[in-house]
Short mmCIF file of N, CA, C and O in Angstrom, two decimals:
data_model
loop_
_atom_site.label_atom_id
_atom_site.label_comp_id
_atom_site.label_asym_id
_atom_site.label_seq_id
_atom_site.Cartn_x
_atom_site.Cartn_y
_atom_site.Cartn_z
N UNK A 1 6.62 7.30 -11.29
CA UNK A 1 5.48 6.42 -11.37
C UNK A 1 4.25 7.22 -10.96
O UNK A 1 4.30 7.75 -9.86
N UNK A 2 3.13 7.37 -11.72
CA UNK A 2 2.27 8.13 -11.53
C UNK A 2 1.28 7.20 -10.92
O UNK A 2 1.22 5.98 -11.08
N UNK A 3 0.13 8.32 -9.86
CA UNK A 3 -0.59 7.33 -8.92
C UNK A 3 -1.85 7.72 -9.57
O UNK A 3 -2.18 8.87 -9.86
N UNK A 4 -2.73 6.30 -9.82
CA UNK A 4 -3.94 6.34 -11.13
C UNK A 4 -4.91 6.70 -9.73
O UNK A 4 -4.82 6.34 -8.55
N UNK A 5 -5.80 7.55 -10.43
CA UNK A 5 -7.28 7.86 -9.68
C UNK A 5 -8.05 6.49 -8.96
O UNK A 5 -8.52 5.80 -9.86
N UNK A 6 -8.21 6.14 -8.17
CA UNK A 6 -8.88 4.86 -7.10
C UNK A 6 -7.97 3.69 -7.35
O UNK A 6 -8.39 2.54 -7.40
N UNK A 7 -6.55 4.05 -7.53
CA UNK A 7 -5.95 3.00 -6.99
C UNK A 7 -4.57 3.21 -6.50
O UNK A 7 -3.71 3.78 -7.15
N UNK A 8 -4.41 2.73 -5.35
CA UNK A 8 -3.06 3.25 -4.26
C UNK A 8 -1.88 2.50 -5.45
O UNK A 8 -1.06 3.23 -6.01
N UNK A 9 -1.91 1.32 -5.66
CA UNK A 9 -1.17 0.81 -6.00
C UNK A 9 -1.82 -0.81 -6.24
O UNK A 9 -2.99 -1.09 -5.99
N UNK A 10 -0.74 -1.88 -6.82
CA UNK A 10 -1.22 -3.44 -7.47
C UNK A 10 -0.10 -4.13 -7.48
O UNK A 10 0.89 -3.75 -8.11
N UNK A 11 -0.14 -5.21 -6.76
CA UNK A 11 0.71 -6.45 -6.46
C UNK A 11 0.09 -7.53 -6.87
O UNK A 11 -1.07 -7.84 -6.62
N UNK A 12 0.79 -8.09 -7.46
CA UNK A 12 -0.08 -9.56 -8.07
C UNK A 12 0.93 -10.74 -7.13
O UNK A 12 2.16 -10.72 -7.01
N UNK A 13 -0.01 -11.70 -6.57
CA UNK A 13 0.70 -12.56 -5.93
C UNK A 13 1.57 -13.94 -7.49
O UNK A 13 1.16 -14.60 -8.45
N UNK A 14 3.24 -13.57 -6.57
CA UNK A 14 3.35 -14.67 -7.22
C UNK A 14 4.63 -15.73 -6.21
O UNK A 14 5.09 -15.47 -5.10
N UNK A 15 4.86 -16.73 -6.96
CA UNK A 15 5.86 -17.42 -5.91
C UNK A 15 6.75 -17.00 -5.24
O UNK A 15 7.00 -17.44 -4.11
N UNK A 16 7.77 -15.55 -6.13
CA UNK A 16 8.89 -15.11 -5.45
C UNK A 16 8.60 -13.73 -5.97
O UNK A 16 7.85 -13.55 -6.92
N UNK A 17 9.14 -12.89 -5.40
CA UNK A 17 9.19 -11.39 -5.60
C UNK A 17 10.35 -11.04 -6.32
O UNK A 17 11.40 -10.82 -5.72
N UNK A 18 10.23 -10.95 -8.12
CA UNK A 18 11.39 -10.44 -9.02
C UNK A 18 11.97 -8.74 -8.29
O UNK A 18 11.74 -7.84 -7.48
N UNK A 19 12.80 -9.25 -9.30
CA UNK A 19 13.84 -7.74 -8.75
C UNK A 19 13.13 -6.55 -9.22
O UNK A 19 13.22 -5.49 -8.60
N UNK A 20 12.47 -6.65 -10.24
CA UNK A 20 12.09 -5.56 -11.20
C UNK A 20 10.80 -5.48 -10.06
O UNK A 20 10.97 -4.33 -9.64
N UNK A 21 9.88 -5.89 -9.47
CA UNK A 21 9.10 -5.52 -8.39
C UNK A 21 9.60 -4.20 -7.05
O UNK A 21 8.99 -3.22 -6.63
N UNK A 22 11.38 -4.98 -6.60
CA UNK A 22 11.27 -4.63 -5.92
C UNK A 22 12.26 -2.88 -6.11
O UNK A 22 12.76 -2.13 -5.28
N UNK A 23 12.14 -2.83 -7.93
CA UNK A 23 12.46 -1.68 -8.27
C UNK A 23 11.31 -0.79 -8.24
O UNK A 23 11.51 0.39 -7.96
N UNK A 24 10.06 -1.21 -8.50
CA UNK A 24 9.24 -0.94 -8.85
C UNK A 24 8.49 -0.18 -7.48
O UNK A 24 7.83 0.84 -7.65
N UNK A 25 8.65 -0.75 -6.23
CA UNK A 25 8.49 -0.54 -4.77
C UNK A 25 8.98 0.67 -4.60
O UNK A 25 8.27 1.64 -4.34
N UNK A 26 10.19 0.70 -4.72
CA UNK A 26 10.55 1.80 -4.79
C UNK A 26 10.73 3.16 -4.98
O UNK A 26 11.21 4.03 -4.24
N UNK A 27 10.08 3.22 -6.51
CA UNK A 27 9.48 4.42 -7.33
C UNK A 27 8.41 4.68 -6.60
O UNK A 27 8.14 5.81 -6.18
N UNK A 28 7.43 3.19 -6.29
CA UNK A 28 6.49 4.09 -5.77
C UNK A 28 5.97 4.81 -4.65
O UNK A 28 4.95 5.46 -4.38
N UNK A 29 7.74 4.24 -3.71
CA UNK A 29 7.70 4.92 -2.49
C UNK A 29 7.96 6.35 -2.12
O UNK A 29 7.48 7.17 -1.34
N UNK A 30 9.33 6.29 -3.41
CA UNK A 30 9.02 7.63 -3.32
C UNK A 30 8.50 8.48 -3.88
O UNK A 30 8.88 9.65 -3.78
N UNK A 31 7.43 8.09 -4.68
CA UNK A 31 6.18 8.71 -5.23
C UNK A 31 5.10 9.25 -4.11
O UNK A 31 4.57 10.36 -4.05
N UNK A 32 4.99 8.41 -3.46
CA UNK A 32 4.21 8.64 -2.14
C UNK A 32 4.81 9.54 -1.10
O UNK A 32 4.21 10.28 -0.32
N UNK A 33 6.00 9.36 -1.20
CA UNK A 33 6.89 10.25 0.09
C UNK A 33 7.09 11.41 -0.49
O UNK A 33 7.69 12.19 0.24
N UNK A 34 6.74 11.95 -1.85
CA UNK A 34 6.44 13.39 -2.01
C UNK A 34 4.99 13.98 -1.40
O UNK A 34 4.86 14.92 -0.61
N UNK A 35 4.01 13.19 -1.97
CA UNK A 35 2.83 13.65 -1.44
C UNK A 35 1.83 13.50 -0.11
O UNK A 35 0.83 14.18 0.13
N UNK A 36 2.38 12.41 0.70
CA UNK A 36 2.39 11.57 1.84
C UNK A 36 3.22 11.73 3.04
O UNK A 36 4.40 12.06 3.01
N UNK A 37 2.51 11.46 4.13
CA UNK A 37 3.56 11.90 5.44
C UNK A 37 4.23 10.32 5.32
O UNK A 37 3.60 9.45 4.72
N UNK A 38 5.35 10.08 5.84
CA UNK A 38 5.73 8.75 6.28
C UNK A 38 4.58 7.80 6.12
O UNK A 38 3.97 7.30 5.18
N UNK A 39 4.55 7.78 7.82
CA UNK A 39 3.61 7.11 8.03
C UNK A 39 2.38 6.47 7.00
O UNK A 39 2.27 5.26 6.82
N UNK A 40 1.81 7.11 6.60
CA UNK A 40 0.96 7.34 5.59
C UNK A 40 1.02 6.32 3.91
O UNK A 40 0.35 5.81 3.01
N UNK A 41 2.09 6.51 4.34
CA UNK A 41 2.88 5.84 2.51
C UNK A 41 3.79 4.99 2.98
O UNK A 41 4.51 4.63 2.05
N UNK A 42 4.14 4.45 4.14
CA UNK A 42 4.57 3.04 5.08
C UNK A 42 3.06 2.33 4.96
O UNK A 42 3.25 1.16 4.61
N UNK A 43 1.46 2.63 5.15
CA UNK A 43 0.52 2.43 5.20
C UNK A 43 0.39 1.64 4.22
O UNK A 43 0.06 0.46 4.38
N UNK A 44 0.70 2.29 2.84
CA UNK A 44 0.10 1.85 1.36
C UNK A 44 0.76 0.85 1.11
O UNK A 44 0.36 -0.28 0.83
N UNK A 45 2.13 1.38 1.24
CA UNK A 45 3.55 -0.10 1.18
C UNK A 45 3.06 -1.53 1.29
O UNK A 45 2.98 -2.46 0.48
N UNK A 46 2.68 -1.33 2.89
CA UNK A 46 2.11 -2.57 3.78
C UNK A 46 1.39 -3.13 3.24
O UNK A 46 1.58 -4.29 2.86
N UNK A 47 0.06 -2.29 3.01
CA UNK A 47 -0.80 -2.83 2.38
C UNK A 47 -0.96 -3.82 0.90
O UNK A 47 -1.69 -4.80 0.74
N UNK A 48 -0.02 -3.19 -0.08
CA UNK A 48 -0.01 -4.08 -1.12
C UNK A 48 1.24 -4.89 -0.62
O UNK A 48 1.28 -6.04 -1.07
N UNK A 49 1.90 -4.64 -0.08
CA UNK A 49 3.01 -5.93 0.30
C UNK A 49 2.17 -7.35 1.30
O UNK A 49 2.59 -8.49 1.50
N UNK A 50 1.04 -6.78 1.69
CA UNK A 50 0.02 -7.83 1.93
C UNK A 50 -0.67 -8.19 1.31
O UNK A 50 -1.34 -9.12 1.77
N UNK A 51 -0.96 -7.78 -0.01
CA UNK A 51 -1.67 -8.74 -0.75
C UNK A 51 -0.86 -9.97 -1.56
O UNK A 51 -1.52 -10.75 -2.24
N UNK A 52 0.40 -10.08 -1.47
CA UNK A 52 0.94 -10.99 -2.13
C UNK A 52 0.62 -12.06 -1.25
O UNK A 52 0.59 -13.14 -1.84
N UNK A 53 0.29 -12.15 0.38
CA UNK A 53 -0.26 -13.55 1.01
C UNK A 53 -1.83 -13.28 0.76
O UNK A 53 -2.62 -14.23 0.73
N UNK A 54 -2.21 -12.08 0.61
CA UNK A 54 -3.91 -12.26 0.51
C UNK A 54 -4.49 -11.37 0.00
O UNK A 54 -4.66 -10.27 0.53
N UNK A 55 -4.94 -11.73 -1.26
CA UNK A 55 -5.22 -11.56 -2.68
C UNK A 55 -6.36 -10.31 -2.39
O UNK A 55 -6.34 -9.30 -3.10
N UNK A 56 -7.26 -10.48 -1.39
CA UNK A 56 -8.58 -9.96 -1.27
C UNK A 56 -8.65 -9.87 0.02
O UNK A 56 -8.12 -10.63 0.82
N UNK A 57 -9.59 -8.52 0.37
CA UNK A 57 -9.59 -7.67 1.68
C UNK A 57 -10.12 -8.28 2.72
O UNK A 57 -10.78 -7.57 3.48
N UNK A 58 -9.99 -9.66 3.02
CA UNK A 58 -10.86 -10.48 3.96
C UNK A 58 -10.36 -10.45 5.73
O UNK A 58 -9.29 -10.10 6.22
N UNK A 59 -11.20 -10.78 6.16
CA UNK A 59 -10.55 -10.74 7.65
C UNK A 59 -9.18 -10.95 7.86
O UNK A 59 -8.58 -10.25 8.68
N UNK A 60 -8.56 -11.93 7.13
CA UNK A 60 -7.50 -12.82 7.31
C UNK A 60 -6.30 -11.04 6.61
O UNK A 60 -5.37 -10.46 7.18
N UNK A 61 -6.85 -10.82 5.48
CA UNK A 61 -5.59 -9.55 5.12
C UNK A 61 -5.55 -8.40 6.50
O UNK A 61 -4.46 -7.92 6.82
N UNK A 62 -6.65 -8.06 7.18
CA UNK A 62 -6.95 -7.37 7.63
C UNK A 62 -6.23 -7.69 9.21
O UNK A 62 -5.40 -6.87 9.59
N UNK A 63 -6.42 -8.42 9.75
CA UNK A 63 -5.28 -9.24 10.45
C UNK A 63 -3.59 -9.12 10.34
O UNK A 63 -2.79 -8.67 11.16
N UNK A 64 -3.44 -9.57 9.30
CA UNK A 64 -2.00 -9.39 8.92
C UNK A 64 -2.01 -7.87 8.87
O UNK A 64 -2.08 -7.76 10.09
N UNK A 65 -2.00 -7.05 8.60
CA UNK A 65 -1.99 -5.28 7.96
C UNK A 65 -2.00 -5.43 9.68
O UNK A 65 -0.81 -5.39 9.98
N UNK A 66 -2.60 -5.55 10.63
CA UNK A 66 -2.64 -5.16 12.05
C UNK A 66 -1.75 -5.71 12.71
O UNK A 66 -1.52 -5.17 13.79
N UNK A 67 -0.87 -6.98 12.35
CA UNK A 67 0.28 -7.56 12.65
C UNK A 67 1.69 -6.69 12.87
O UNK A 67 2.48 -6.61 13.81
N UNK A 68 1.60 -5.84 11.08
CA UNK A 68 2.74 -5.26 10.78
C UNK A 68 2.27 -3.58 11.41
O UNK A 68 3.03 -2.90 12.11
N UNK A 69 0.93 -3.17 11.00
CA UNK A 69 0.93 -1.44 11.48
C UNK A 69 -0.71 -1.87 12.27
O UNK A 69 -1.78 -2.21 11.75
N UNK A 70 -0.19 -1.60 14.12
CA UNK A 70 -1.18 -1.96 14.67
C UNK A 70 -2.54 -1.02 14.75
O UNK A 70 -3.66 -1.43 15.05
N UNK A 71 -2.21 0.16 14.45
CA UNK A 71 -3.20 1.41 14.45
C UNK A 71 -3.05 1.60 12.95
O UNK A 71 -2.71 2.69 12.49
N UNK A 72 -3.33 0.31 11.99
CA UNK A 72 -3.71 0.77 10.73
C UNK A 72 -4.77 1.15 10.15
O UNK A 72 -4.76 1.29 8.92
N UNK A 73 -5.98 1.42 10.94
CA UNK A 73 -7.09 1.85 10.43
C UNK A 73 -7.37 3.50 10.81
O UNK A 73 -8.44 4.07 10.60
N UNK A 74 -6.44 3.98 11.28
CA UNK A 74 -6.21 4.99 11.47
C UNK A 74 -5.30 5.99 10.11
O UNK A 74 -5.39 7.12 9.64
N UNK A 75 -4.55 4.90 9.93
CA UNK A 75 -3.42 4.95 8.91
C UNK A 75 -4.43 5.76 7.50
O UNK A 75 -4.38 6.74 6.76
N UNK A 76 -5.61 4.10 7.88
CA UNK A 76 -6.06 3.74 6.46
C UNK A 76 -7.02 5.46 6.72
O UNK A 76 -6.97 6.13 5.69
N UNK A 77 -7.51 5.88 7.45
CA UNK A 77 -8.41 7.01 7.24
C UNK A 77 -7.83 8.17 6.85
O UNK A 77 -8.21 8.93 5.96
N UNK A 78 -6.51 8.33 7.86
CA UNK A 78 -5.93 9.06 7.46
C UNK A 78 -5.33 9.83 5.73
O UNK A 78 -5.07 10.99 5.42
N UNK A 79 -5.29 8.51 4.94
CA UNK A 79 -5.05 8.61 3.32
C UNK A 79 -6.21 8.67 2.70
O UNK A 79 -6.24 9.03 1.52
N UNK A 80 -7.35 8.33 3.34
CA UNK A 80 -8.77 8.88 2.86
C UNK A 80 -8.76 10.31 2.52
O UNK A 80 -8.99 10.95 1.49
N UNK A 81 -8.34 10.68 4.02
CA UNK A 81 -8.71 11.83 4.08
C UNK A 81 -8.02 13.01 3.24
O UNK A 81 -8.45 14.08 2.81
N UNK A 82 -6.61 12.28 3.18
CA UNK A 82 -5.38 13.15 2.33
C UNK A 82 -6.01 12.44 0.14
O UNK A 82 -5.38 12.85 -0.83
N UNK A 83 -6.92 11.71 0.03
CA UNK A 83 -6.88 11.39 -1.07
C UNK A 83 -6.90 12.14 -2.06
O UNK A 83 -6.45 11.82 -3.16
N UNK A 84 -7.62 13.64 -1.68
CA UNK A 84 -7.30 14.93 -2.63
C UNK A 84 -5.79 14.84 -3.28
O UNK A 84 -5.29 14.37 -4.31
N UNK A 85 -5.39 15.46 -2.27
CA UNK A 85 -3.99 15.55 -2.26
C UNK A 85 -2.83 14.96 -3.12
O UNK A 85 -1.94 15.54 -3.74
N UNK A 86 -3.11 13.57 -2.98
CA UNK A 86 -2.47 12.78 -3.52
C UNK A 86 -2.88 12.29 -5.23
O UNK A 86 -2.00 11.79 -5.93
N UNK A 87 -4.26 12.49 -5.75
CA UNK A 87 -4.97 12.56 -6.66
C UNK A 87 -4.69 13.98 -7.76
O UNK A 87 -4.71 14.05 -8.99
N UNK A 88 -4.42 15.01 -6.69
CA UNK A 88 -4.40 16.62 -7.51
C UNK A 88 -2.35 16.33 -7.71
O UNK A 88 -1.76 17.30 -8.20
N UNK A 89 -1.49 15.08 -7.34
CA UNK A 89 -0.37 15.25 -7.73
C UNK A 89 0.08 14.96 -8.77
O UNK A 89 1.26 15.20 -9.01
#
C-alpha cells in the first residue's frame, strides 16, 4: 500500500468496521513499520482509528488521540519531522 504525498492515511466512519478494513490496517501498518519507528506508526494507526468516532480534528478528536497515546503531540511532531522520509519511500 503506497503512502500518497499529504496524506498519512483515510478512514471513513461507518457503523461497523468490515473485515476488508481491517485487512487494509494492516498493509498499512506495515507500510509504516518499514519507514517509521514503532512508536511513530502506532501514532498514525491511532489517529485514523480515531476518526471513525470523529470525523474532524476538533477538540473532542484531540482528546480521545490523548486518551489512547498521552504524549501524542510529540508523536504527532515527531512524523512531521520524519515526513521526508516517509514521502522519499
Amino acid at each position: 500500500m503506497a503512502l500518497r504525498r499529504g496524506r498519512w492515511g483515510r478512514v471513513l466512519a461507518e457503523e461497523r468496521v468490515r473485515a476488508e478494513f481491517v485487512v487494509k490496517l494492516k498493509e498499512f501498518t506495515r507500510c509504516l513499520d518499514e519507514v517509521l519507528p514503532r512508536p511513530i506508526a502506532e501514532y498514525v494507526v491511532v489517529h485514523e482509528l480515531v476518526h471513525l468516532h470523529e470525523p474532524h480534528h476538533t477538540p473532542a478528536f484531540w482528546r480521545r488521540m490523548e486518551r489512547v497515546i498521552p504524549d501524542y503531540q510529540r508523536h504527532k511532531k515527531m512524523l512531521l519531522l520524519r515526513a521526508a522520509d516517509v514521502e522519499a519511500h
